[in-house]
Coordinates of C-alpha atoms and ligand atoms in Angstrom, one line a residue:
M1 CA 22.8 -0.1 -13.8
R2 CA 19.9 0.1 -11.5
L3 CA 18.3 -3.1 -12.8
L4 CA 21.6 -4.9 -12.4
S5 CA 21.9 -3.9 -8.8
L6 CA 18.3 -5.1 -8.2
I7 CA 19.2 -8.4 -9.6
S8 CA 22.1 -8.7 -7.2
L9 CA 19.4 -8.4 -4.4
A10 CA 18.4 -11.9 -5.3
A11 CA 21.7 -13.3 -4.2
A12 CA 21.5 -11.3 -1.0
A13 CA 18.1 -12.8 -0.5
E14 CA 19.4 -16.4 -0.9
A15 CA 22.1 -15.9 1.8
G16 CA 20.8 -17.0 5.1
T17 CA 17.7 -15.1 5.8
L18 CA 15.8 -17.5 8.1
S19 CA 17.5 -16.5 11.3
P20 CA 15.6 -14.3 13.8
P21 CA 16.1 -10.6 13.2
Q22 CA 18.6 -8.6 15.1
H23 CA 17.4 -5.1 14.3
I24 CA 13.6 -5.0 13.8
F25 CA 12.4 -1.4 13.7
S26 CA 15.6 0.3 12.7
N27 CA 18.6 -0.3 10.6
P28 CA 21.8 -1.5 12.3
P29 CA 24.2 1.4 13.1
S30 CA 26.5 0.1 10.4
L31 CA 24.7 -1.4 7.4
S32 CA 27.4 -3.9 6.7
S33 CA 27.3 -5.2 10.3
S34 CA 24.2 -7.2 9.7
G35 CA 26.0 -9.4 7.3
R36 CA 23.3 -8.9 4.8
R37 CA 23.1 -6.5 1.9
I38 CA 20.3 -4.1 2.7
P39 CA 18.5 -2.7 -0.3
T40 CA 19.3 0.9 -1.1
P41 CA 16.7 3.6 -0.8
Y42 CA 16.4 3.6 -4.6
E43 CA 15.9 -0.2 -4.7
S44 CA 13.3 0.3 -2.0
A45 CA 11.6 2.9 -4.1
V46 CA 11.3 0.4 -6.9
L47 CA 9.7 -2.2 -4.6
G48 CA 7.4 0.5 -3.2
R49 CA 6.2 1.6 -6.7
R50 CA 5.4 -2.1 -7.4
I51 CA 3.3 -2.2 -4.1
L52 CA 1.5 1.0 -5.2
A53 CA 0.8 -0.5 -8.7
L54 CA -0.5 -3.8 -7.3
T55 CA -2.3 -2.8 -4.1
P56 CA -5.9 -1.7 -4.5
L57 CA -6.6 -0.4 -1.0
G58 CA -4.9 2.0 1.4
N59 CA -5.5 4.1 4.5
L60 CA -5.8 7.7 3.7
A61 CA -5.2 10.1 6.6
T62 CA -6.3 13.7 6.8
V63 CA -6.6 16.3 9.5
F64 CA -9.7 18.1 10.6
P65 CA -9.5 21.8 10.0
A66 CA -8.3 23.8 13.0
D67 CA -11.5 25.9 13.0
D68 CA -13.8 22.8 12.6
A69 CA -17.2 23.7 14.0
G70 CA -18.8 20.4 14.0
G71 CA -22.4 20.5 12.9
Q72 CA -22.1 22.8 10.0
Y73 CA -21.7 19.9 7.5
G74 CA -25.0 18.9 6.1
T75 CA -24.5 15.2 5.8
E76 CA -22.6 14.9 9.1
E77 CA -25.1 16.7 11.3
N78 CA -23.9 14.7 14.3
R79 CA -20.2 15.5 13.8
P80 CA -18.9 16.3 17.3
D81 CA -17.4 19.7 18.1
G82 CA -13.7 20.1 18.9
L83 CA -12.3 17.8 16.2
G84 CA -10.0 20.5 14.9
G85 CA -6.4 19.3 14.4
M86 CA -7.4 15.6 15.0
P87 CA -6.0 13.1 12.5
H88 CA -8.5 11.0 10.6
S89 CA -7.6 7.8 8.7
L90 CA -9.9 5.6 6.7
M91 CA -9.6 2.9 4.0
D92 CA -10.0 4.1 0.5
Y93 CA -9.7 2.7 -3.0
V94 CA -6.4 3.4 -4.6
A95 CA -5.3 3.1 -8.2
D96 CA -2.0 3.9 -10.0
C97 CA -3.4 5.4 -13.2
E98 CA -0.7 7.9 -14.0
D99 CA 2.2 5.6 -13.2
E100 CA 4.4 8.5 -12.0
G101 CA 4.3 7.7 -8.3
N102 CA 1.2 9.9 -7.6
P103 CA -1.7 7.6 -6.6
T104 CA -5.1 8.1 -8.1
F105 CA -8.3 8.4 -6.0
L106 CA -11.9 8.9 -6.8
A107 CA -12.9 11.6 -4.4
I108 CA -16.5 11.6 -3.2
N109 CA -17.1 15.1 -1.9
I110 CA -19.4 14.1 0.9
E111 CA -16.7 11.8 2.5
T112 CA -15.1 13.1 5.6
T113 CA -11.7 12.4 4.1
F114 CA -12.4 14.6 1.1
K115 CA -14.1 17.2 3.2
N116 CA -10.9 17.6 5.1
V117 CA -9.0 17.8 1.8
H118 CA -11.4 20.5 0.7
D119 CA -10.8 22.4 3.9
G120 CA -7.1 22.4 3.1
S121 CA -5.8 19.3 4.8
N122 CA -2.6 17.6 3.6
V123 CA -2.9 13.8 3.2
S124 CA -0.9 10.7 3.9
L125 CA -1.5 7.3 2.3
A126 CA -0.4 4.1 4.0
Q127 CA -0.2 0.9 2.0
Q128 CA 1.3 -2.4 2.9
W129 CA 2.3 -5.5 0.9
T130 CA 0.0 -8.5 1.4
P131 CA 1.4 -11.6 -0.2
P132 CA -1.1 -13.5 -2.2
Y133 CA 0.4 -16.9 -1.3
P134 CA 1.3 -18.2 2.1
P135 CA 4.9 -19.0 2.8
D136 CA 6.1 -22.7 2.7
K137 CA 6.4 -22.7 6.5
R138 CA 4.7 -20.4 8.8
I139 CA 6.1 -19.1 12.1
K140 CA 3.7 -20.9 14.4
S141 CA 2.1 -19.5 17.5
T142 CA 1.7 -22.0 20.3
T143 CA -2.1 -21.6 20.5
T144 CA -3.3 -21.6 16.9
S145 CA -2.4 -23.2 13.7
S146 CA -3.1 -21.9 10.2
T147 CA -6.4 -23.0 8.8
P148 CA -7.2 -23.9 5.2
G149 CA -9.6 -21.0 5.1
L150 CA -6.9 -18.4 5.3
L151 CA -5.7 -18.5 1.8
S152 CA -9.1 -18.5 0.2
R153 CA -10.2 -15.7 2.5
L154 CA -7.2 -13.7 1.7
M155 CA -7.5 -14.3 -2.0
N156 CA -11.2 -13.3 -1.9
W157 CA -10.2 -10.2 0.0
L158 CA -7.7 -9.3 -2.7
G159 CA -10.4 -10.0 -5.2
L160 CA -8.4 -12.9 -6.7
G161 CA -10.4 -15.8 -5.3
S162 CA -13.2 -18.0 -6.4
D163 CA -16.4 -17.9 -4.5
D164 CA -16.1 -21.4 -2.9
D165 CA -16.4 -19.9 0.5
D166 CA -18.0 -23.0 2.0
D167 CA -15.0 -24.0 4.1
D168 CA -15.5 -25.2 7.6
D169 CA -16.2 -22.4 9.9
S170 CA -14.8 -24.2 12.9
E171 CA -11.9 -21.7 13.3
P172 CA -11.7 -18.2 12.0
P173 CA -8.8 -17.5 9.6
E174 CA -5.8 -15.7 11.0
A175 CA -6.3 -12.0 10.7
V176 CA -2.7 -11.0 10.2
P177 CA -0.9 -12.0 7.0
Y178 CA 2.2 -14.0 7.8
S179 CA 5.0 -12.1 9.5
A180 CA 3.6 -8.7 8.7
A181 CA 6.3 -6.8 10.7
N182 CA 8.8 -8.1 8.1
L183 CA 6.7 -7.2 5.1
P184 CA 7.2 -3.9 3.2
R185 CA 4.9 -0.9 3.7
F186 CA 5.1 2.8 3.2
S187 CA 3.5 6.1 3.8
L188 CA 3.2 8.8 1.1
L189 CA 2.9 12.4 2.3
G190 CA 1.6 15.2 0.2
Y191 CA -1.6 16.9 -0.9
M192 CA -4.5 16.2 -3.2
E193 CA -4.9 17.8 -6.6
K194 CA -7.8 17.5 -9.1
I195 CA -6.9 15.8 -12.3
D196 CA -7.8 17.5 -15.5
D197 CA -11.2 16.5 -16.8
V198 CA -9.8 15.8 -20.2
S199 CA -8.4 12.5 -18.9
A200 CA -11.6 11.5 -17.2
A201 CA -12.5 8.7 -19.7
A202 CA -9.0 7.1 -19.5
L203 CA -9.0 7.5 -15.7
S204 CA -12.4 5.9 -15.4
E205 CA -11.3 2.9 -17.4
C206 CA -8.1 2.5 -15.4
F207 CA -9.9 3.0 -12.1
V208 CA -12.8 0.6 -12.8
K209 CA -10.3 -2.0 -14.0
K210 CA -9.0 -2.2 -10.4
H211 CA -12.3 -1.4 -8.7
P212 CA -15.2 -2.7 -10.8
D213 CA -17.8 -1.5 -8.3
A214 CA -16.6 2.0 -8.6
K215 CA -18.4 2.3 -11.9
Y216 CA -21.5 3.3 -9.8
W217 CA -19.8 6.4 -8.4
L218 CA -17.7 7.7 -11.3
P219 CA -17.8 11.4 -12.0
G220 CA -21.1 12.4 -13.4
N221 CA -23.1 9.8 -11.6
R222 CA -26.5 10.8 -10.2
I223 CA -25.9 10.0 -6.6
H224 CA -22.8 11.8 -5.4
E225 CA -20.5 14.5 -6.6
A226 CA -17.2 12.8 -7.5
E227 CA -13.9 13.7 -9.2
F228 CA -10.6 12.1 -9.9
V229 CA -7.7 13.4 -7.8
R230 CA -4.0 12.6 -7.4
L231 CA -2.0 12.6 -4.3
V232 CA 1.0 14.8 -5.2
V233 CA 3.7 12.9 -3.3
Q234 CA 6.1 15.2 -1.5
Q235 CA 7.7 12.8 1.0
V236 CA 8.0 9.0 1.2
Y237 CA 8.6 7.0 4.4
W238 CA 9.5 3.3 3.9
V239 CA 9.7 0.3 6.2
G240 CA 10.9 -2.5 4.0
G241 CA 10.8 -5.2 6.8
F242 CA 13.2 -6.0 9.6
G243 CA 15.9 -3.5 9.8
D244 CA 18.8 -6.0 9.6
R245 CA 17.7 -6.9 6.0
A246 CA 15.5 -4.1 4.7
Y247 CA 15.8 -0.4 4.4
I248 CA 13.9 1.7 6.9
G249 CA 13.7 5.4 6.5
W250 CA 12.9 8.2 4.1
I251 CA 13.1 7.8 0.4
S252 CA 13.8 10.9 -1.7
V253 CA 10.7 11.9 -3.7
D254 CA 12.9 12.2 -6.8
D255 CA 13.8 8.6 -6.5
W256 CA 10.2 7.6 -5.9
K257 CA 9.0 9.5 -9.0
S258 CA 11.9 8.4 -11.3
V259 CA 11.2 4.7 -11.0
T260 CA 10.0 3.4 -14.4
R261 CA 7.4 0.9 -15.2
E262 CA 10.1 -1.4 -16.6
E263 CA 11.9 -1.2 -13.2
W264 CA 8.9 -2.0 -11.0
E265 CA 7.7 -4.7 -13.4
G266 CA 11.2 -6.3 -13.2
V267 CA 11.1 -7.0 -9.4
S268 CA 9.0 -9.2 -7.3
L269 CA 7.7 -8.9 -3.7
P270 CA 7.7 -11.6 -1.0
G271 CA 5.0 -14.2 -1.7
E272 CA 4.1 -13.2 -5.2
K273 CA 4.9 -16.8 -6.1
K274 CA 4.3 -20.0 -4.2
G275 CA 7.1 -21.5 -2.2
W276 CA 8.6 -18.5 -0.5
K277 CA 10.2 -18.4 2.9
E278 CA 8.6 -16.2 5.5
W279 CA 11.8 -14.6 6.8
S280 CA 13.6 -13.8 3.6
V281 CA 14.0 -10.9 1.3
E282 CA 13.0 -12.6 -1.9
R283 CA 12.1 -9.5 -3.6
A284 CA 14.0 -8.9 -6.7
G285 CA 15.2 -10.7 -9.7
D286 CA 14.0 -14.1 -8.4
L287 CA 11.9 -15.0 -11.4
Ligands
NAG301 C1 0.7 21.0 4.4 O1 2.1 20.7 4.4 C2 2.9 21.7 4.1 C3 4.3 21.2 4.1 O2 4.5 20.3 3.0 C4 2.8 22.9 5.1 O3 3.6 23.9 4.7 C5 1.3 23.3 5.1 O4 1.2 24.3 6.2 C6 0.4 22.1 5.4 N1 -0.9 22.5 5.3 C7 -1.8 22.4 6.4 C8 -3.2 22.9 6.1 O5 -1.4 21.9 7.4

């Protein structure tokens, strides 16, 4: 049933999606008033689980402990006083090794992020979908045009490119991928939990597959104390794109966790294949 309704998303995606958005950062008051079928929260969860499975990086937010006293942390001698309660967000490597909706991290205990976790902080992981291919037509700004370097830079950034980075350096590539405001992203809220040592070998294999350089700081390495942890997801906030065509709001954690591999493998995200249209919701069943 669920897969079927996902497939019907494709038809919704075909139907007139190139017009400017009417509701950008919220859903319309009545979902049917936009004239488009907006994906349900469950369908959005399926898309989100695909993003989690395919996206190697994310921003991990923690909070400094209320009683943070600055300089007591050996490797951070110059940590300023008065950070207690401040949020802290930094890029980290993400993997999806358990395939149950709880992202996998390789925690390095001297990192500020994991120090905060150690001090009891909850965490939030933000990830966004970055299409590997550019759309057929881009929404042009009046001052710049897209440069040939963009795709190869992006592919390299995603770890998918070749090393022929000898393109002309006359113009820097555009920093923002396409119409990013209309691309799906999410934030997972919860806490970190150490993963049982018995699965360390399997986790290492999974993690290094996504992050080859991480082999140098796997648990047991001689440089840093490290361990595998999972973000136990308790809440999910989703922005699927413009609100007149995508769901924006909270997704139930039960929905998030009950998505199966078969389901997230059965959908596609904007720009997974060449020839997509920038303002469209080609997400599901368009294989
Ligand atoms: C973490 O979040 C929970 C709510 O899920 C809250 O009860 C708890 O106080 C939070 N912990 C800290 C250290 O803020």
